[in-house]
mmCIF file of N, CA and C in Angstrom:
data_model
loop_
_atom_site.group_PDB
_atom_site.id
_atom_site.type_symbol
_atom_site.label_atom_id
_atom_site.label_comp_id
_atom_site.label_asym_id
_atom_site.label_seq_id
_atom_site.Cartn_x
_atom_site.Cartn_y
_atom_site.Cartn_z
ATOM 1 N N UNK A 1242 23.677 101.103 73.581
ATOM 2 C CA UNK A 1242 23.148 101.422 74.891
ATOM 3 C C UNK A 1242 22.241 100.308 75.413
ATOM 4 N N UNK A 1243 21.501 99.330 74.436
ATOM 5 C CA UNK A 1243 20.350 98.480 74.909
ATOM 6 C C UNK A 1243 21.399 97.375 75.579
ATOM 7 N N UNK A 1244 22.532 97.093 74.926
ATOM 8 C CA UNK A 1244 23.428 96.386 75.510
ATOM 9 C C UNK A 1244 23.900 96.276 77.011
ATOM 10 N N UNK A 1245 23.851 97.405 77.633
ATOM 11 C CA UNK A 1245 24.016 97.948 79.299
ATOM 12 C C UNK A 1245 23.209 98.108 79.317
ATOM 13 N N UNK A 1246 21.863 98.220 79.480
ATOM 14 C CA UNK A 1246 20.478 97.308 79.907
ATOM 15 C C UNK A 1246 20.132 96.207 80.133
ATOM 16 N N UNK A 1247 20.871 95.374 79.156
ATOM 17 C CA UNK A 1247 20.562 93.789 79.818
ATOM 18 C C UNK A 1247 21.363 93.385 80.517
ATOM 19 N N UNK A 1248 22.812 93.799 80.505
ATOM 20 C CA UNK A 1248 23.580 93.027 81.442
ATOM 21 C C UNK A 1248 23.050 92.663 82.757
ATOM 22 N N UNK A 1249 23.717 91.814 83.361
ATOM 23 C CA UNK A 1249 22.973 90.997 85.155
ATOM 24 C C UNK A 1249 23.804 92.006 86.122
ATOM 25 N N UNK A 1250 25.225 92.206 85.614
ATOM 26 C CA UNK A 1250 26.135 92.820 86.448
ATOM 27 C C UNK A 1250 27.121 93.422 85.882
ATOM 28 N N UNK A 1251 27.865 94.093 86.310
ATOM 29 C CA UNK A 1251 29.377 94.758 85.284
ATOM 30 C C UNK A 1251 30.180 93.821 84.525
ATOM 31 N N UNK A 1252 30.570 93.928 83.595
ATOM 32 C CA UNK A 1252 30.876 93.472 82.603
ATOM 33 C C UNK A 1252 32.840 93.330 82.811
ATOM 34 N N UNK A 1253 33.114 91.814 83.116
ATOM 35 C CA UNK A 1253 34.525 92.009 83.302
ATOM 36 C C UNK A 1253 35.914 93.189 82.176
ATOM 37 N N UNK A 1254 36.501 93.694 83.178
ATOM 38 C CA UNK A 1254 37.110 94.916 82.586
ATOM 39 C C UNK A 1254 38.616 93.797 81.741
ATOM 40 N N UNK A 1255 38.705 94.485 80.435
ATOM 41 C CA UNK A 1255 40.119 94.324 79.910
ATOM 42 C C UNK A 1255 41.190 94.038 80.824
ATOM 43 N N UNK A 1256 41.307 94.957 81.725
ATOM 44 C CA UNK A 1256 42.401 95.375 83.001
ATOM 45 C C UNK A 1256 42.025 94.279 83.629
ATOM 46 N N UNK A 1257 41.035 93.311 83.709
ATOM 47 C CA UNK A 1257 40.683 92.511 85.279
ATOM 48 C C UNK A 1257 41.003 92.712 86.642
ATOM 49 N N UNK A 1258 40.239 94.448 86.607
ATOM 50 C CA UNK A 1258 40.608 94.555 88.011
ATOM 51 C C UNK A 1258 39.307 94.189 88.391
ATOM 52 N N UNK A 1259 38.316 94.659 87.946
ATOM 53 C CA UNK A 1259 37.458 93.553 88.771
ATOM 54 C C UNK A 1259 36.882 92.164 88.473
ATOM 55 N N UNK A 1260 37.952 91.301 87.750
ATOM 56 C CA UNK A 1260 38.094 89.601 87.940
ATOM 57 C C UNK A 1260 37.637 89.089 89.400
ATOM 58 N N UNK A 1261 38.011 89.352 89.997
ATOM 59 C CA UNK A 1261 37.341 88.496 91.255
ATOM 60 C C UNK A 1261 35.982 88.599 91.678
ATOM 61 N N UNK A 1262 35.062 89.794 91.658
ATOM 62 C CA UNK A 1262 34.429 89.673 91.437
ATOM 63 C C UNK A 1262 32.943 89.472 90.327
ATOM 64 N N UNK A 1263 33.334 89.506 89.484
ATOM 65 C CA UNK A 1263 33.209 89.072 88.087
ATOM 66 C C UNK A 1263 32.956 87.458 88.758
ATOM 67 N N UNK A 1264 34.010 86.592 88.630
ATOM 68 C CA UNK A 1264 34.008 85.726 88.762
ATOM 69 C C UNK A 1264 32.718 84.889 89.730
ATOM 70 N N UNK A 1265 32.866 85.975 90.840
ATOM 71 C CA UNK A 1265 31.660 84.978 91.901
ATOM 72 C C UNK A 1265 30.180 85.445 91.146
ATOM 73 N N UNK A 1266 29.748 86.572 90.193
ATOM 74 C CA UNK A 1266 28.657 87.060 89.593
ATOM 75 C C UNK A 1266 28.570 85.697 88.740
ATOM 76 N N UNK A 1267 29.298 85.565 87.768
ATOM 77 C CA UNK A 1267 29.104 84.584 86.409
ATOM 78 C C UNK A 1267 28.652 82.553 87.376
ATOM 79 N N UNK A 1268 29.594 82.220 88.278
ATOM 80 C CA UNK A 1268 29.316 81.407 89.046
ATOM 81 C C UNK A 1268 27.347 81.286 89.426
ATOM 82 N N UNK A 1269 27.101 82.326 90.581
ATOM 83 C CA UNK A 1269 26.190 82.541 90.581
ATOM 84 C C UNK A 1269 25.159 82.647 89.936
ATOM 85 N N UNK A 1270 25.143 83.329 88.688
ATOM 86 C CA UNK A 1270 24.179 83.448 87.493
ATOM 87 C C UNK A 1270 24.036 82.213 86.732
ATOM 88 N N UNK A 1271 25.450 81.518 86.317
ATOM 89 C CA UNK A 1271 24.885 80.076 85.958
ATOM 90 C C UNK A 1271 24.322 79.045 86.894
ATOM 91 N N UNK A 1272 24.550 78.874 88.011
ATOM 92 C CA UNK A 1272 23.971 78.502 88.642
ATOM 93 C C UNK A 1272 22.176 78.744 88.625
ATOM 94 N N UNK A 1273 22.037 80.094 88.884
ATOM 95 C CA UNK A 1273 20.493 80.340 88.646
ATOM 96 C C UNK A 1273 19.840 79.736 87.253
ATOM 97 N N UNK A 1274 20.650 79.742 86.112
ATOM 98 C CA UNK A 1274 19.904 79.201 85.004
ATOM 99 C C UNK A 1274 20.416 77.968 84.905
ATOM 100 N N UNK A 1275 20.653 77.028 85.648
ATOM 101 C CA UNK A 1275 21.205 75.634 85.504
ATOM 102 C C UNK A 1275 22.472 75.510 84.114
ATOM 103 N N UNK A 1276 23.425 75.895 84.120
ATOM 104 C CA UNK A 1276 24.230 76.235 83.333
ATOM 105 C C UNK A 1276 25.867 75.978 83.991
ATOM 106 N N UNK A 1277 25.994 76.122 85.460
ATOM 107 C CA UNK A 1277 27.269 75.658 85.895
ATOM 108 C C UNK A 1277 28.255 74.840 85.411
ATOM 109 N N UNK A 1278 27.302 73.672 85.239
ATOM 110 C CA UNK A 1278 28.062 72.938 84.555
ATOM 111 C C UNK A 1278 28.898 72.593 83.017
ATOM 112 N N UNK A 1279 28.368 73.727 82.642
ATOM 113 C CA UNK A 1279 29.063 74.287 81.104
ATOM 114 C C UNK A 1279 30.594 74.606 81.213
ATOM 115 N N UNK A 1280 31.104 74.821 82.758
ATOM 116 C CA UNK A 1280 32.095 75.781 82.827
ATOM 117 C C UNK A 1280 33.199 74.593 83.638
ATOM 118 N N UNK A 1281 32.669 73.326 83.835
ATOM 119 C CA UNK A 1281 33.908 72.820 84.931
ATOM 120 C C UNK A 1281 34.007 71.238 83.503
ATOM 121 N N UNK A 1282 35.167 70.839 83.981
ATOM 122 C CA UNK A 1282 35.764 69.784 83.397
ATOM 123 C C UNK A 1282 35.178 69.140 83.191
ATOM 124 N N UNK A 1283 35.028 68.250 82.297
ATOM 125 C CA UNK A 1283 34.566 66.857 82.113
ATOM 126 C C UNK A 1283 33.110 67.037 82.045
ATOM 127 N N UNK A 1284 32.198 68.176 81.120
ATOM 128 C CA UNK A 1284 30.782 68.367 81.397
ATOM 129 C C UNK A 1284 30.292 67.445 80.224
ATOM 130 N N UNK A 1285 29.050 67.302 80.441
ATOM 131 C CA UNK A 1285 28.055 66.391 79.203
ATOM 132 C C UNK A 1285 27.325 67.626 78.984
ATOM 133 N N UNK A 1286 27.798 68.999 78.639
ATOM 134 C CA UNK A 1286 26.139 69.710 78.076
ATOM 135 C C UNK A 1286 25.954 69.613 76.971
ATOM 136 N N UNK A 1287 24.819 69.831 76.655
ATOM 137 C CA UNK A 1287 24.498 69.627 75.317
ATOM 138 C C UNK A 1287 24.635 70.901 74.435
ATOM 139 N N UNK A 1288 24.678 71.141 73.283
ATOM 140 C CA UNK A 1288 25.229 72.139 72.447
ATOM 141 C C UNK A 1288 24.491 73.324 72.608
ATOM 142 N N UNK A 1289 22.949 73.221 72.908
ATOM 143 C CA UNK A 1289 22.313 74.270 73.570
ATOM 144 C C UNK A 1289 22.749 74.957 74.866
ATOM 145 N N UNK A 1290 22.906 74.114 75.570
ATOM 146 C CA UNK A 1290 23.242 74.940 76.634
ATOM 147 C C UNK A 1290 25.112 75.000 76.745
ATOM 148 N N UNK A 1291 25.645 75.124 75.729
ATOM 149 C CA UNK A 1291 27.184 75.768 75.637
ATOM 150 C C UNK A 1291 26.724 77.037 75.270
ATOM 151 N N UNK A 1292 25.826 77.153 73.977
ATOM 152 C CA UNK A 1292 25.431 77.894 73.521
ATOM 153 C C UNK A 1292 25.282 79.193 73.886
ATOM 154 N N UNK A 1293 24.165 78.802 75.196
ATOM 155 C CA UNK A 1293 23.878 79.972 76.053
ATOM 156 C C UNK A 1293 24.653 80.502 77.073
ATOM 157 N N UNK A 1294 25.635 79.033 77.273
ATOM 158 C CA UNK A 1294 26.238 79.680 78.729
ATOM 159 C C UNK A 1294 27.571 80.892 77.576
ATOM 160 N N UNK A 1295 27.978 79.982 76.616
ATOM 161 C CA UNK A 1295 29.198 80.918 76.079
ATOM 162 C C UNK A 1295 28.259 82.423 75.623
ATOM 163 N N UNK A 1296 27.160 82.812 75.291
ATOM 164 C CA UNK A 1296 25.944 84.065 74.887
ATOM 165 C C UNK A 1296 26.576 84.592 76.297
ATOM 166 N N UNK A 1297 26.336 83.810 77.264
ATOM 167 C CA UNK A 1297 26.419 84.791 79.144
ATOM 168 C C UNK A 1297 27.644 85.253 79.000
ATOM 169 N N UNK A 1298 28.782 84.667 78.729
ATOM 170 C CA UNK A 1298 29.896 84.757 79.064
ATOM 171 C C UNK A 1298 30.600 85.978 78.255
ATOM 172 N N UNK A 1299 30.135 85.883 76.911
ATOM 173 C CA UNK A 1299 30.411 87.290 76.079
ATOM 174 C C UNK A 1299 30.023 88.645 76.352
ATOM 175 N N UNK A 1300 28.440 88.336 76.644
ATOM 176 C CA UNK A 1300 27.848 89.452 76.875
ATOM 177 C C UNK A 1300 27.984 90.483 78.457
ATOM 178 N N UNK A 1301 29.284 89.675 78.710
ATOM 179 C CA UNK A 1301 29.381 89.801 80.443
ATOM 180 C C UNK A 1301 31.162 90.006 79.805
ATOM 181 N N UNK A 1302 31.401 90.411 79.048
ATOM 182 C CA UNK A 1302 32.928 90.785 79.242
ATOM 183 C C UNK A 1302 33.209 91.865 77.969
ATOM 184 N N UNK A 1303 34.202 92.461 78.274
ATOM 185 C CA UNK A 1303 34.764 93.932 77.362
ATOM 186 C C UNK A 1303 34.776 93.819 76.306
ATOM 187 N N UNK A 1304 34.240 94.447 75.415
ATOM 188 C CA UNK A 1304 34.479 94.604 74.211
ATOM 189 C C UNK A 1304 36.064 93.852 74.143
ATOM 190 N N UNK A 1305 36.790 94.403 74.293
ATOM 191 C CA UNK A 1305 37.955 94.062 73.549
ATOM 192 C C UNK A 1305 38.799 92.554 74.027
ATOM 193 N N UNK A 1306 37.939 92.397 75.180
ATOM 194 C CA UNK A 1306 38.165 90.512 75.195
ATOM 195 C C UNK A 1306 37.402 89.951 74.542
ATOM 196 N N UNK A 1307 35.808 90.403 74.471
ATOM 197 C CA UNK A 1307 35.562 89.703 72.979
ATOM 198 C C UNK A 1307 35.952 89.781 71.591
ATOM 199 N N UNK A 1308 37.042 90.451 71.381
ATOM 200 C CA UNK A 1308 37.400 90.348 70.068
ATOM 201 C C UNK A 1308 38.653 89.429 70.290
ATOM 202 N N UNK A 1309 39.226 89.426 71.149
ATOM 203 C CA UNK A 1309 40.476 88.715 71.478
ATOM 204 C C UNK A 1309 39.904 87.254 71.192
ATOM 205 N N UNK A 1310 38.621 86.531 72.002
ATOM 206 C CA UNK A 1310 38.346 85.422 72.072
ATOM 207 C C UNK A 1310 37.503 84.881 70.984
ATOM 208 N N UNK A 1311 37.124 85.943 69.871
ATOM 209 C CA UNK A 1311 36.687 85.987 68.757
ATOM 210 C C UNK A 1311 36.123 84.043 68.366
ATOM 211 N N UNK A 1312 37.138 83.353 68.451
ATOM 212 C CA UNK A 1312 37.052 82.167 67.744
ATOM 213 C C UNK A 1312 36.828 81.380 68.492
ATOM 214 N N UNK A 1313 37.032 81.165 69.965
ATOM 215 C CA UNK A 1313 36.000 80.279 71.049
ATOM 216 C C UNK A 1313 34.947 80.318 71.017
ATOM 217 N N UNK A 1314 34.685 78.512 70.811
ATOM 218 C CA UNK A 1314 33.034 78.320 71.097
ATOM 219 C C UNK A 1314 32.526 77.394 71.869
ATOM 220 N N UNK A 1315 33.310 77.320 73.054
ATOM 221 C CA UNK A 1315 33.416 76.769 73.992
ATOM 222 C C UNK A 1315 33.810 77.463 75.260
ATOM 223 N N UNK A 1316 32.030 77.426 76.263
ATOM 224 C CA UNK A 1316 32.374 78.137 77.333
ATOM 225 C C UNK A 1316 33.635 77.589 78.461
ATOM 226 N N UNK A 1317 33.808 76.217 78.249
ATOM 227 C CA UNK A 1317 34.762 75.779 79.458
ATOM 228 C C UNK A 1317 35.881 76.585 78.559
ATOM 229 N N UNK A 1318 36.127 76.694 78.039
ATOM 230 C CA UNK A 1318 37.698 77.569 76.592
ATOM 231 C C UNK A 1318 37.695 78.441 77.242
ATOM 232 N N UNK A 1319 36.692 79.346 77.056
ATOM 233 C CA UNK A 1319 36.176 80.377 77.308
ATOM 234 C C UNK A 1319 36.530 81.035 78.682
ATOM 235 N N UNK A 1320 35.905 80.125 79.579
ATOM 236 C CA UNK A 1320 36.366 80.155 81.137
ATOM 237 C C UNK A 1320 37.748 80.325 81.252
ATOM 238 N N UNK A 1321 38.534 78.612 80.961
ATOM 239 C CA UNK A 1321 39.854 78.501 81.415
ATOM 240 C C UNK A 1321 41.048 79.616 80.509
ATOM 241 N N UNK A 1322 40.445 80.394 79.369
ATOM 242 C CA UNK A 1322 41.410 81.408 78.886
ATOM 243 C C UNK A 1322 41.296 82.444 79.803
ATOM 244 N N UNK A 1323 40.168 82.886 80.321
ATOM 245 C CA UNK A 1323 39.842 84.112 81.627
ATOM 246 C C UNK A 1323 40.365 83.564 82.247
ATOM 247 N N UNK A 1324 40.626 82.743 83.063
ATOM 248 C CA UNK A 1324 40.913 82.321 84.326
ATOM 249 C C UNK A 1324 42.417 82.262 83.891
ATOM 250 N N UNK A 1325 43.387 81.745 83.000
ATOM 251 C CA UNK A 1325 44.370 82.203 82.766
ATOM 252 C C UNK A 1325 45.024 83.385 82.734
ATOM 253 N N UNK A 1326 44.313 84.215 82.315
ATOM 254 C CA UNK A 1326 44.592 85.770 81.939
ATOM 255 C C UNK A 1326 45.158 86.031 83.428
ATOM 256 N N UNK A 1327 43.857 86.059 84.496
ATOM 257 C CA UNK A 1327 43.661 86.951 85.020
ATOM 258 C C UNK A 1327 43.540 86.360 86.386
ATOM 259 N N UNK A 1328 44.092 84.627 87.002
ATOM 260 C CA UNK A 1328 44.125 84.300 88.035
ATOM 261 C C UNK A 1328 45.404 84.847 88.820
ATOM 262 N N UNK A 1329 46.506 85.468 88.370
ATOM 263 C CA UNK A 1329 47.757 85.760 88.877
ATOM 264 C C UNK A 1329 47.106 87.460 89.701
ATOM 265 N N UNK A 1330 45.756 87.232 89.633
ATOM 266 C CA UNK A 1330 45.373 88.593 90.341
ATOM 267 C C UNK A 1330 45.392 88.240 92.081
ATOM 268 N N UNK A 1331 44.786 87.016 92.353
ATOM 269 C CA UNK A 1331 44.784 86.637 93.661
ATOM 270 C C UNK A 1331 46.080 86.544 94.236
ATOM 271 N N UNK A 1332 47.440 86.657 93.458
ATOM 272 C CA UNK A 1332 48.150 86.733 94.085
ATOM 273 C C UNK A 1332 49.133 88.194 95.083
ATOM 274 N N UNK A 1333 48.135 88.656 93.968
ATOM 275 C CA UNK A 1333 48.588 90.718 93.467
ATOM 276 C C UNK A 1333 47.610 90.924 94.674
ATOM 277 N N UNK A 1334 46.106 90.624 94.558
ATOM 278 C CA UNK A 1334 45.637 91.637 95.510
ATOM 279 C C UNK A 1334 45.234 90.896 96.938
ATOM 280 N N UNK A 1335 45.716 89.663 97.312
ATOM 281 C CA UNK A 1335 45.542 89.173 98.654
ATOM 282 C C UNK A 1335 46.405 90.257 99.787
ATOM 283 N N UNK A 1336 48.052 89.964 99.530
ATOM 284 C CA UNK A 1336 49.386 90.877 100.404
ATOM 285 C C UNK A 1336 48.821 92.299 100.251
ATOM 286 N N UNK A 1337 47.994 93.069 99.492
ATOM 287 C CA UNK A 1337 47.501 94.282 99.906
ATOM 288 C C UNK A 1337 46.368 94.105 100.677
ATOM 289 N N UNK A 1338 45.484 93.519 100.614
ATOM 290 C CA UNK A 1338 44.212 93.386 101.355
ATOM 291 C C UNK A 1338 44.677 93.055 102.774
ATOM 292 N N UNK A 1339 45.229 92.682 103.129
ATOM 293 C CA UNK A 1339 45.856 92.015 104.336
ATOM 294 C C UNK A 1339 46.650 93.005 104.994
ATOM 295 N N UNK A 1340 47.311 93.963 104.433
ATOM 296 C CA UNK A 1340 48.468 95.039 104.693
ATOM 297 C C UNK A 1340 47.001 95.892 104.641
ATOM 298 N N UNK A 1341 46.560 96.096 104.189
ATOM 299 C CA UNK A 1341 45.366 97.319 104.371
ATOM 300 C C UNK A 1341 44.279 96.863 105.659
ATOM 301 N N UNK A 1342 43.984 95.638 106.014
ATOM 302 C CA UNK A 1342 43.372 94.946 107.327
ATOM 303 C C UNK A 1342 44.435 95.442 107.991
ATOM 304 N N UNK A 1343 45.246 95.369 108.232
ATOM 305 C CA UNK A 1343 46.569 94.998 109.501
ATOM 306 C C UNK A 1343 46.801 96.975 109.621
ATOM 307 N N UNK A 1344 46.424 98.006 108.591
ATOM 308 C CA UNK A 1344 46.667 99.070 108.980
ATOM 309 C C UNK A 1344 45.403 99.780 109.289
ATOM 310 N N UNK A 1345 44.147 98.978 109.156
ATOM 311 C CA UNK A 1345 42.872 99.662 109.477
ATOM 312 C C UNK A 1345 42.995 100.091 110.904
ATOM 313 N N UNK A 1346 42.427 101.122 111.357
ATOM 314 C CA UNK A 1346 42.105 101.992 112.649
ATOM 315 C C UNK A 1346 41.012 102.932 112.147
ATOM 316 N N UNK A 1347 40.537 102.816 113.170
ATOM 317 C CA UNK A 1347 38.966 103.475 113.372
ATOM 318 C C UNK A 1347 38.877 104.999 113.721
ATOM 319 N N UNK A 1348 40.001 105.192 113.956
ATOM 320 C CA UNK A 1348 40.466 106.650 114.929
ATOM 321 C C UNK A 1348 40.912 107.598 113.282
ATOM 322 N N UNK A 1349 41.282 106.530 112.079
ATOM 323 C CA UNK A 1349 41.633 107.112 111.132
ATOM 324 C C UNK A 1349 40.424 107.831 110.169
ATOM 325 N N UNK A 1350 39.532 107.608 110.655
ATOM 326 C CA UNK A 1350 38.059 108.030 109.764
ATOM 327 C C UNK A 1350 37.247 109.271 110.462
ATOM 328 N N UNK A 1351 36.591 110.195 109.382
ATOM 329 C CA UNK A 1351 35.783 110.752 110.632
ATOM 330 C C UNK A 1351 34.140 110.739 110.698
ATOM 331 N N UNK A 1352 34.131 109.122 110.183
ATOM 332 C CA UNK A 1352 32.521 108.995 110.298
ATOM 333 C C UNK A 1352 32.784 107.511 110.281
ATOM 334 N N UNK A 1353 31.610 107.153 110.901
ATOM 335 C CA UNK A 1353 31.505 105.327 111.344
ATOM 336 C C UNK A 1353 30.669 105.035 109.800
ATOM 337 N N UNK A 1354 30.321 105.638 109.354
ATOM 338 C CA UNK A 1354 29.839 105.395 107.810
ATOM 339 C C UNK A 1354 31.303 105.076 106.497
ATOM 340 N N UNK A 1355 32.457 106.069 106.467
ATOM 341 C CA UNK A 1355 33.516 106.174 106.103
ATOM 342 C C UNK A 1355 34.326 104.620 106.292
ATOM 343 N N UNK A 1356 34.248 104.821 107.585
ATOM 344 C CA UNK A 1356 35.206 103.209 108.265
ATOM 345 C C UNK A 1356 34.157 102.004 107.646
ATOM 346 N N UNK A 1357 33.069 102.035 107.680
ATOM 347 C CA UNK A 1357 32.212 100.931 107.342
ATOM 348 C C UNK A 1357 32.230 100.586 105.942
ATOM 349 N N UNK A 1358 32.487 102.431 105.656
ATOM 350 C CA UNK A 1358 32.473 101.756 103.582
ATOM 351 C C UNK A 1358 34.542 100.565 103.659
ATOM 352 N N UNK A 1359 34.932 101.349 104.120
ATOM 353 C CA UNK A 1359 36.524 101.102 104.016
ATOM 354 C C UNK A 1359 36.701 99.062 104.497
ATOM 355 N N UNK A 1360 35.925 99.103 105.601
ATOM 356 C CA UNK A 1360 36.077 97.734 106.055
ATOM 357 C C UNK A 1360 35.197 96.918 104.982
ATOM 358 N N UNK A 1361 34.049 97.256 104.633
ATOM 359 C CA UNK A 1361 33.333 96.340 103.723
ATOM 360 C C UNK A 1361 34.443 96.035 102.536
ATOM 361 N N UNK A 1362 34.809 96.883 101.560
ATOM 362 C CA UNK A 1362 35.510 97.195 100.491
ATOM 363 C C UNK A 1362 36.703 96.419 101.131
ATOM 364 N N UNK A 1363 37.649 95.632 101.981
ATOM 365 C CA UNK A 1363 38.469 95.037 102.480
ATOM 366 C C UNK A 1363 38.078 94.020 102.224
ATOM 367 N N UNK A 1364 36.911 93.506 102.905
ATOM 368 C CA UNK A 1364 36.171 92.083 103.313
ATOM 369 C C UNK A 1364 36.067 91.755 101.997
ATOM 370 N N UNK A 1365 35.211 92.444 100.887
ATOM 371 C CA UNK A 1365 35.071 91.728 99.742
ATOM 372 C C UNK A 1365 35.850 91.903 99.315
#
């Protein structure tokens, strides 16, 4: 339980349905601890800060992808195996997001609160 106490944000799901946003959380968060650069090509970090960024990166994903990734110790690894898994999602959920914009109507809701949750939940 102390474990879902510290997390920053939800913890990417097995399923990666929520990979995309996952993705802009972990971005963001390394960024705040100067750590970004652990995660893109060609980095100079030093073994400390792999260290910590790969600590973020575990403690921010499912149990059962951390057992999968068990033997990475390398957050860019780390990254580009997620991002493998689970980039063929942008292709899955753009043509619905777009088909769900293109059928939004306002006349279909019966509260401007309802339509507002529906359009936000589109946008992101």
């Amino acid at each position: 339980m102390a474990n879902i106490e510290n997390q920053k944000f939800i913890a990417l799901d097995i399923s990666g349905k929520n990979y995309l946003s996952w993705v802009l959380d972990v971005k963001l968060h390394l960024s705040a601890k100067k750590l970004r650069h652990t995660i893109d090509e060609d980095n100079a970090a030093s073994n400390e800060e792999r260290a910590t960024a790969l600590i973020f990166l575990r403690h921010h994903i499912d149990d059962g992808l951390k057992y999968e990734y068990l033997t990475v110790e390398n957050p860019l690894e780390q990254w580009q195996n997620l991002n493998d898994r689970f980039e063929h999602l942008k292709a899955v959920v753009l043509p619905k997001v777009l088909n769900d914009w293109s059928q939004l109507r306002f006349q279909d809701f019966k509260t401007v609160s309802e339509y507002n949750s529906t359009l936000f939940k589109i946008v992101s």
